[in-house]
Amino acid sequence: MKMNKAKVEEKQEIGKTKFTKEIEEFIPPAHVSTDMYDIEATSGDLSLLSKYHYKFKQDYQATHVVRPGTTEELSNLMKKCREYSIPMTIRAAGSSCYSSSTPTNGGVIIDMRRMDKIYEIDANNKTVRCGAGISWLRLIEALLEYGLGPKCYPTSYKSSCVGGFVVTSGKVGIGVLKNGIMKDAIKSVVLVKTDGSVETISRNSQGDLSLDDIIGSFGIFGAVAEVELQVSSLYTSMEMIGYSFKTFKMAVEFFRILKNNDTNRPFFLSLSDKNFEKYAHWTFPSRTYFVYAVYSDDPSATSQGVSFAKDAALKLDGLGIEDWYLKEKWRNLADTELNIGRWCQNLIFQEYWVSDNRIEDFYNFYTEKISKQKYRNAFYLMSGAKGGNRIKLFGLSDIKNSREFFGIKAVFNDITINNYKNKDNLYTLGVVNTFYFLKYDPERAEYLRKLKNKLDPEDLVNSYRLVKAKMRPWRVGLLFWIAKLLY
Ligand SMILES: Cc1cc2nc3c(=O)[nH]c(=O)nc-3n(C[C@H](O)[C@H](O)[C@H](O)COP(=O)(O)OP(=O)(O)OC[C@H]3O[C@@H](n4cnc5c(N)ncnc54)[C@H](O)[C@@H]3O)c2cc1C
């Protein structure tokens, strides 16, 4: 028996070497790595959950990190992986958490960030065609030369890539409230499907996959190699406003007034509590709840938006936030959520998708849940287009205190269940949150599962996302039940 196992391992080893040599024939060897540090660096994410997984499950970890530079290289790589039945994990900047882009079955991490070329900027028709691995920041800089800008992008724009936003839904971020969500801006994508075949998919495509299937797919149907986007002319003015409020009710009312003002829609809109301001910035203003909006348009429309906000805030006893703080806030917007990590050894968070009219109920349930908890917390809401918002709840914990870690996770679990019961859902699913999706949205999950079985019967690409879960609900339930008793 032992001999057999050794032989199997020996065969696998030969296979690995043979596989490595074969892919090095079409991808420069410098971009084919089996180095353990390279693998570690591309295997985790901010939610630190993958760290726990790799500690106990060595076989989750990849054996290769490969960085294709062109659609052809990507296609050949995926064909080769399919030939050897090697699992693939598509990864861009790794900023979408909950193990969205971390390996679960070993195999190859496909790092998309070499696919960062801009193929065409058409200033007349206001379109851009680029590699999916380009960061939003680089795209913004390139478009700037033509007086253009993306219609919307995530606040993680400094690192996160265009392809990552396309497949994680792109419903919340900068520009969405004014210009629509990512889906509205996509003209077409070039997709390398799970078998390595290449297909251009646009709104009128009649193939197996539609654009709607790819948006929010977390990469289970293949790798987006190129994206063609509608962009817009740069606005000629921009101004940020911020008001603080004594009560959550007043802050939400103000937030909704700004959100529903169709004449001057903010370019960016958020609501946060004092803890978020305290942990996310070096300094923070007084009062308890904060609404920030950025107006960007031609100068007269911008100033109309600003005065509209001022009038509305006055009626709700809003206190204007000083200019120096607003400047700091806007400059640091990309870092605010990351800054919270400075305050603890183990940052825990969950992201919820909450409809406009449920924000207060969500908040009341949340405050009731945390009223008996000792952990340090923070609340941050970012507006999506009309109808929905991403609420991010943070728990700051000590890595040595596992009771606290599981205690916070148990609170988030209760809130998640309540959220689904009220017809809302989670924003980021990844690997870890997929079991909630399977339980609470079985029809959508079944639709995706059928497509996945057809296109990727061996489940080699981005497995354990949306259609199949690594975690069992009863085990998670038991874990959180114990956690609540102990914490
Ligand atoms: C500070 C901070 C701010 C954030 N702000 C926002 C925000 O405003 N709005 C928002 O929606 N999210 C936000 N996020 C979440 C995250 O940044 C976004 O989801 C982002 O779009 C992910 O891009 P990425 O390049 O990091 O993708 P990754 O995290 O690397 O990948 C995300 C998922 O997409 C898949 N994938 C990546 N590239 C491709 C591709 N080319 N083809 C197929 N599949 C692919 C991966 O397998 C994975 O499942 C934020 C995160 C942080 C840390």
XYZ file of C-alpha atoms and ligand atoms in Angstrom:
540
model
C 0.000 0.000 0.000
C 2.809 2.367 0.974
C 4.670 1.525 -2.255
C 1.609 2.426 -4.255
C 1.224 5.780 -2.517
C 4.897 6.566 -3.092
C 4.538 5.605 -6.730
C 1.513 7.835 -7.139
C 3.396 10.732 -5.571
C 6.401 10.051 -7.800
C 4.136 10.090 -10.848
C 2.521 13.320 -9.726
C 5.968 14.864 -9.269
C 6.995 13.859 -12.813
C 3.668 15.194 -14.075
C 4.303 18.500 -12.328
C 7.749 18.858 -13.888
C 6.461 17.834 -17.295
C 3.562 20.273 -16.913
C 5.920 23.078 -15.876
C 8.185 22.450 -18.870
C 5.263 22.351 -21.237
C 3.786 25.642 -20.112
C 7.209 27.259 -20.215
C 7.152 26.601 -23.957
C 4.503 29.282 -24.434
C 4.816 31.445 -21.277
C 8.216 32.976 -20.430
C 9.757 30.903 -17.560
C 10.109 34.064 -15.437
C 6.314 34.074 -15.224
C 5.914 30.418 -14.277
C 6.682 30.086 -10.599
C 6.736 27.202 -8.149
C 8.419 29.303 -5.487
C 6.721 28.891 -2.079
C 6.924 32.608 -1.269
C 5.298 33.469 -4.592
C 2.565 30.943 -3.839
C 2.012 32.273 -0.325
C 1.926 35.859 -1.547
C -0.851 35.047 -3.997
C -2.839 32.683 -1.785
C -4.416 34.871 0.857
C -6.598 37.900 1.244
C -7.435 40.571 3.797
C -10.062 38.465 5.522
C -7.197 36.197 6.708
C -9.501 33.205 6.421
C -7.300 31.452 3.910
C -4.513 31.581 6.507
C -6.634 29.416 8.824
C -7.470 27.073 5.974
C -3.886 26.520 4.845
C -2.840 25.858 8.416
C -5.068 22.784 8.535
C -5.470 21.904 4.856
C -2.147 21.859 3.064
C -3.732 20.436 -0.084
C -5.689 23.680 -0.595
C -2.467 25.434 -1.484
C -1.413 25.858 -5.113
C 1.736 24.373 -6.649
C 2.236 27.027 -9.361
C 1.676 30.733 -9.907
C 1.519 31.529 -13.618
C 1.272 34.997 -15.120
C 0.022 34.925 -18.712
C 0.641 38.117 -20.672
C -1.783 37.671 -23.581
C -5.148 36.090 -24.317
C -3.338 33.408 -26.332
C -1.019 32.532 -23.438
C -3.990 32.422 -21.081
C -5.933 30.186 -23.448
C -3.002 27.773 -23.915
C -2.458 27.652 -20.163
C -6.084 26.798 -19.452
C -6.073 24.134 -22.192
C -2.947 22.571 -20.678
C -4.451 22.582 -17.158
C -7.594 20.929 -18.504
C -5.480 18.283 -20.295
C -3.775 17.381 -16.985
C -6.945 17.915 -14.893
C -5.149 20.561 -12.847
C -7.336 22.948 -10.806
C -7.071 26.653 -11.648
C -7.698 29.725 -9.500
C -8.046 33.062 -11.261
C -6.633 35.957 -9.330
C -6.272 39.673 -9.985
C -5.335 41.991 -7.076
C -6.876 39.735 -4.413
C -8.819 42.627 -2.877
C -12.192 40.868 -2.930
C -12.180 38.914 0.291
C -13.770 35.779 1.722
C -11.342 33.639 -0.300
C -12.718 34.850 -3.623
C -9.386 34.509 -5.368
C -7.573 31.997 -3.187
C -6.975 28.371 -4.163
C -9.039 25.603 -2.595
C -7.881 22.577 -4.519
C -4.170 23.134 -5.156
C -3.129 23.504 -8.797
C -2.348 26.741 -10.579
C -3.003 30.320 -9.525
C -3.518 32.322 -12.713
C -2.339 35.816 -11.864
C -4.033 38.143 -14.359
C -1.992 41.258 -13.691
C 0.336 40.923 -16.706
C -2.722 41.263 -18.918
C -2.738 44.982 -18.380
C -2.486 46.469 -21.873
C -4.706 49.195 -23.231
C -5.593 48.142 -26.768
C -7.688 51.084 -27.845
C -9.132 54.319 -26.533
C -11.800 55.720 -28.845
C -12.262 59.299 -27.671
C -15.087 60.003 -30.143
C -17.252 57.084 -29.126
C -16.002 57.199 -25.542
C -14.931 53.576 -25.300
C -11.850 51.764 -24.088
C -10.666 48.196 -24.734
C -8.111 46.852 -22.279
C -6.671 43.745 -20.673
C -8.742 42.591 -17.681
C -5.681 42.608 -15.419
C -5.117 46.361 -15.615
C -5.608 48.201 -12.316
C -8.299 50.862 -12.193
C -5.687 53.425 -11.243
C -3.671 52.778 -14.414
C -6.803 52.883 -16.524
C -7.904 56.162 -14.909
C -4.472 57.666 -15.617
C -4.536 56.536 -19.248
C -8.053 57.858 -19.857
C -7.156 61.167 -18.229
C -4.952 61.988 -21.244
C -8.083 61.940 -23.409
C -10.281 63.891 -21.000
C -12.173 60.696 -20.176
C -12.824 58.636 -17.053
C -14.471 55.320 -16.117
C -18.179 55.585 -15.367
C -17.699 53.700 -12.117
C -14.976 51.885 -10.176
C -14.424 50.448 -6.692
C -12.860 52.460 -3.890
C -10.080 49.847 -3.974
C -9.106 51.324 -7.384
C -5.442 51.741 -6.493
C -4.837 48.011 -6.662
C -7.940 46.176 -7.858
C -8.301 45.277 -11.518
C -11.001 45.848 -14.099
C -11.738 42.106 -14.484
C -12.086 41.669 -10.715
C -14.834 44.316 -10.556
C -16.653 42.814 -13.564
C -16.983 39.348 -12.043
C -17.662 40.393 -8.445
C -20.790 42.321 -9.486
C -19.535 45.907 -9.456
C -22.686 47.269 -7.858
C -21.096 49.650 -5.365
C -18.342 52.232 -5.588
C -17.312 55.569 -7.021
C -19.562 56.802 -9.829
C -22.281 54.118 -9.576
C -25.011 56.329 -8.174
C -24.489 58.948 -10.883
C -23.555 56.794 -13.895
C -24.893 53.299 -13.200
C -23.267 50.050 -12.149
C -20.417 48.205 -13.834
C -22.828 46.032 -15.819
C -24.252 49.135 -17.548
C -20.798 50.224 -18.694
C -19.652 46.915 -20.239
C -19.916 46.672 -24.012
C -18.240 43.280 -24.353
C -15.736 40.921 -22.784
C -13.342 38.386 -24.236
C -13.708 35.281 -22.112
C -11.304 32.348 -22.021
C -13.681 29.591 -21.079
C -12.805 26.752 -18.744
C -11.658 24.530 -21.652
C -9.370 27.267 -22.982
C -11.587 28.276 -25.908
C -11.957 32.015 -26.500
C -15.291 33.796 -26.980
C -16.258 37.440 -27.290
C -19.458 38.047 -25.362
C -21.535 41.181 -25.798
C -25.109 42.116 -24.984
C -26.485 40.309 -28.062
C -24.477 37.099 -27.716
C -26.422 33.897 -28.245
C -23.882 31.366 -26.917
C -23.944 29.306 -23.705
C -23.021 32.327 -21.629
C -24.507 35.817 -21.509
C -22.933 38.938 -20.025
C -25.349 38.533 -17.102
C -23.916 35.086 -16.375
C -20.371 36.457 -16.217
C -21.169 39.470 -14.038
C -21.022 38.335 -10.428
C -19.755 34.869 -11.443
C -16.611 35.008 -9.293
C -14.743 33.534 -12.265
C -16.408 30.101 -12.273
C -17.046 30.178 -16.036
C -13.518 31.167 -17.031
C -11.147 34.087 -17.165
C -12.127 37.461 -18.560
C -9.141 38.354 -20.725
C -10.251 41.670 -22.216
C -12.956 44.197 -21.431
C -14.545 46.856 -23.636
C -16.113 49.653 -21.611
C -18.199 52.710 -22.237
C -16.508 55.629 -20.472
C -17.543 59.236 -19.932
C -16.084 62.703 -20.359
C -14.318 64.012 -17.305
C -16.372 66.371 -15.229
C -15.050 69.882 -14.895
C -15.644 70.305 -11.183
C -15.742 68.249 -8.028
C -16.679 69.048 -4.444
C -17.033 66.954 -1.343
C -19.476 67.637 1.474
C -19.857 65.964 4.840
C -22.357 66.340 7.676
C -22.505 64.726 11.075
C -25.694 63.840 12.923
C -26.760 63.077 16.458
C -28.901 60.080 15.566
C -28.742 57.289 13.020
C -32.323 58.067 11.979
C -31.392 61.605 10.938
C -28.249 60.452 9.166
C -30.208 57.866 7.138
C -32.882 60.369 6.287
C -30.243 62.769 4.967
C -28.507 59.916 3.101
C -31.798 58.952 1.404
C -32.603 62.548 0.474
C -29.241 62.864 -1.307
C -29.597 59.448 -2.914
C -33.056 60.176 -4.288
C -32.272 63.632 -5.631
C -32.366 62.782 -9.350
C -31.416 66.314 -10.414
C -28.010 66.201 -8.727
C -26.936 62.678 -7.974
C -23.742 62.331 -5.951
C -20.714 60.726 -7.590
C -19.985 59.026 -4.289
C -22.101 58.638 -1.140
C -21.394 56.974 2.196
C -22.645 56.737 5.776
C -20.438 55.744 8.679
C -20.432 55.656 12.444
C -17.946 57.338 14.754
C -15.959 54.150 15.274
C -15.339 53.850 11.559
C -14.063 57.443 11.389
C -11.912 56.887 14.451
C -10.272 53.706 13.174
C -10.065 54.617 9.491
C -8.489 58.073 9.764
C -5.778 59.748 11.760
C -8.178 62.367 13.045
C -11.948 62.469 13.347
C -14.689 65.030 13.843
C -17.241 65.167 16.657
C -20.795 63.699 16.725
C -21.819 60.112 16.063
C -22.944 59.506 12.478
C -21.510 60.844 9.245
C -22.741 61.193 5.698
C -20.261 62.112 2.971
C -21.081 62.926 -0.633
C -18.953 63.911 -3.587
C -20.545 65.977 -6.331
C -18.876 66.040 -9.702
C -20.316 67.654 -12.797
C -20.082 71.014 -14.543
C -19.524 73.820 -12.023
C -23.153 74.988 -11.834
C -24.589 71.471 -11.345
C -21.949 70.727 -8.715
C -22.759 73.852 -6.740
C -26.496 73.092 -7.016
C -25.863 69.639 -5.546
C -23.804 71.121 -2.731
C -26.446 73.723 -1.827
C -29.199 71.128 -1.997
C -27.253 69.006 0.498
C -26.625 72.015 2.735
C -30.339 72.922 2.907
C -31.335 69.333 3.606
C -28.675 68.971 6.325
C -29.765 72.168 8.091
C -33.324 70.873 8.376
C -32.008 67.738 10.065
C -29.662 69.565 12.441
C -26.628 68.319 10.527
C -23.292 69.785 11.505
C -20.980 70.583 8.580
C -17.600 68.865 8.623
C -14.510 71.028 8.245
C -12.882 71.350 4.825
C -9.491 70.111 5.964
C -11.067 66.855 7.136
C -12.994 66.415 3.891
C -9.794 66.798 1.897
C -8.131 64.130 4.013
C -11.177 61.890 3.656
C -11.306 62.039 -0.146
C -7.550 61.650 -0.531
C -7.598 58.570 1.721
C -10.775 57.036 0.379
C -8.969 54.067 -1.149
C -7.240 53.306 2.131
C -9.961 53.914 4.702
C -11.185 50.331 4.919
C -7.623 49.042 5.014
C -6.573 51.486 7.743
C -8.835 49.750 10.250
C -6.445 46.798 10.130
C -3.799 48.938 11.879
C -5.748 48.714 15.129
C -5.790 44.985 15.622
C -4.000 41.774 14.840
C -6.946 40.133 13.211
C -9.493 42.188 11.328
C -12.817 40.436 10.820
C -15.537 41.817 8.606
C -18.631 40.887 6.661
C -20.186 42.755 3.728
C -23.974 42.868 3.368
C -26.159 43.961 0.478
C -29.018 45.935 2.052
C -31.888 47.619 0.237
C -32.429 51.370 0.695
C -35.572 50.987 2.787
C -34.074 48.407 5.169
C -31.016 50.330 6.349
C -32.539 51.333 9.701
C -33.934 47.865 10.480
C -30.561 46.380 9.631
C -28.828 48.873 11.917
C -31.253 48.287 14.807
C -30.770 44.524 14.580
C -26.994 45.035 14.440
C -26.847 47.350 17.475
C -29.024 44.974 19.457
C -26.674 42.096 18.590
C -23.520 43.933 19.576
C -24.953 45.569 22.708
C -23.729 42.687 24.876
C -20.431 42.190 23.016
C -17.038 43.364 24.181
C -15.298 43.530 20.831
C -14.390 46.784 19.075
C -16.640 47.363 16.090
C -17.259 49.762 13.206
C -20.030 50.383 10.670
C -19.558 51.614 7.088
C -22.184 51.925 4.364
C -21.390 52.724 0.763
C -24.166 53.554 -1.665
C -24.815 51.478 -4.743
C -27.117 52.659 -7.509
C -30.699 53.315 -6.401
C -32.083 50.329 -4.553
C -29.091 48.898 -2.728
C -26.059 49.507 -0.556
C -23.053 47.654 0.739
C -22.832 47.656 4.538
C -19.508 46.538 5.920
C -19.351 45.539 9.579
C -15.947 45.317 11.208
C -14.743 43.436 14.278
C -11.270 44.127 15.599
C -9.852 41.099 17.316
C -6.700 39.678 18.790
C -5.316 36.682 16.926
C -4.474 34.919 20.189
C -8.044 35.195 21.412
C -9.832 32.582 19.332
C -12.980 32.869 21.482
C -13.257 36.475 20.409
C -12.650 35.561 16.753
C -15.437 32.981 16.731
C -17.664 35.203 18.915
C -17.514 37.996 16.311
C -18.101 35.523 13.485
C -21.166 34.232 15.371
C -22.616 37.757 15.585
C -22.053 38.247 11.849
C -23.704 34.874 11.217
C -26.867 35.944 13.098
C -26.965 39.203 11.131
C -26.462 37.343 7.837
C -29.358 34.987 8.547
C -31.597 37.899 9.494
C -30.547 39.758 6.358
C -31.422 36.839 4.060
C -34.739 36.350 5.869
C -35.542 39.956 4.980
C -34.801 39.353 1.282
C -31.393 41.036 1.311
C -28.127 39.147 0.935
C -24.368 39.176 1.298
C -22.249 41.380 -0.963
C -19.137 39.235 -1.287
C -19.592 35.487 -1.524
C -16.189 34.042 -2.394
C -15.544 30.542 -1.067
C -16.424 31.145 2.561
C -19.877 32.697 2.097
C -21.015 30.364 -0.682
C -22.884 28.070 1.698
C -25.224 30.945 2.620
C -25.926 31.555 -1.079
C -26.717 27.857 -1.644
C -29.076 27.839 1.303
C -30.876 31.122 0.720
C -30.847 31.491 -3.068
C -31.241 27.883 -4.264
C -32.880 28.751 -7.590
C -30.056 30.999 -8.769
C -27.517 28.499 -7.428
C -29.200 25.673 -9.387
C -29.177 27.729 -12.601
C -25.462 28.434 -12.192
C -24.729 24.818 -11.252
C -26.287 23.503 -14.467
C -24.218 25.925 -16.545
C -21.076 25.077 -14.614
C -21.593 21.305 -15.047
C -21.986 21.817 -18.766
C -18.904 24.007 -19.199
C -16.584 22.625 -16.526
C -17.695 19.100 -15.617
C -14.530 18.404 -13.608
C -15.005 21.658 -11.652
C -11.431 22.718 -12.311
C -11.830 26.500 -12.507
C -12.470 28.532 -9.351
C -14.169 25.625 -7.669
C -16.199 25.963 -4.467
C -17.673 29.304 -5.414
C -21.434 29.810 -5.888
C -22.309 26.264 -6.994
C -20.653 24.044 -4.398
C -19.612 24.787 -0.822
C -16.542 23.780 1.142
C -18.393 24.360 4.419
C -21.360 22.460 5.809
C -24.131 24.648 7.315
C -24.621 22.304 10.305
C -20.905 22.457 11.182
C -20.842 26.224 10.928
C -24.066 26.438 12.986
C -22.586 24.211 15.695
C -19.352 26.192 15.738
C -21.182 29.481 16.188
C -23.514 28.027 18.809
C -20.481 26.952 20.873
C -18.803 30.296 20.205
C -21.801 32.153 21.632
C -21.717 30.021 24.776
C -18.016 30.650 25.324
C -17.662 34.305 24.384
C -10.288 48.863 0.634
C -11.262 48.132 -0.212
C -12.246 48.839 -0.856
C -13.175 48.172 -1.657
N -14.140 48.891 -2.300
C -15.049 48.250 -3.071
C -16.065 48.975 -3.747
O -16.126 50.196 -3.692
N -16.968 48.273 -4.463
C -16.901 46.908 -4.576
O -17.740 46.330 -5.262
N -15.932 46.208 -3.972
C -15.012 46.843 -3.234
N -14.018 46.128 -2.619
C -13.895 44.696 -2.898
C -12.905 44.432 -4.073
O -11.893 45.363 -4.057
C -13.585 44.441 -5.419
O -14.467 43.357 -5.491
C -12.619 44.380 -6.600
O -13.336 44.635 -7.768
C -11.884 43.070 -6.741
O -10.891 43.224 -7.713
P -9.543 42.402 -7.657
O -8.762 42.804 -8.845
O -8.881 42.550 -6.350
O -10.086 40.921 -7.835
P -9.708 39.636 -6.985
O -10.002 39.869 -5.563
O -8.356 39.159 -7.317
O -10.759 38.606 -7.585
C -12.109 38.678 -7.253
C -12.861 37.518 -7.905
O -12.838 37.670 -9.296
C -12.179 36.589 -9.951
N -11.417 37.213 -11.027
C -10.513 38.227 -10.931
N -10.119 38.594 -12.154
C -10.785 37.810 -13.024
C -10.804 37.709 -14.443
N -10.060 38.492 -15.203
N -11.623 36.782 -15.005
C -12.395 35.977 -14.258
N -12.402 36.008 -12.921
C -11.610 36.928 -12.315
C -11.364 35.919 -8.863
O -11.202 34.542 -9.116
C -12.247 36.159 -7.645
O -13.267 35.205 -7.601
C -13.098 46.775 -1.802
C -12.090 46.061 -1.151
C -11.187 46.733 -0.364
C -10.116 45.941 0.300
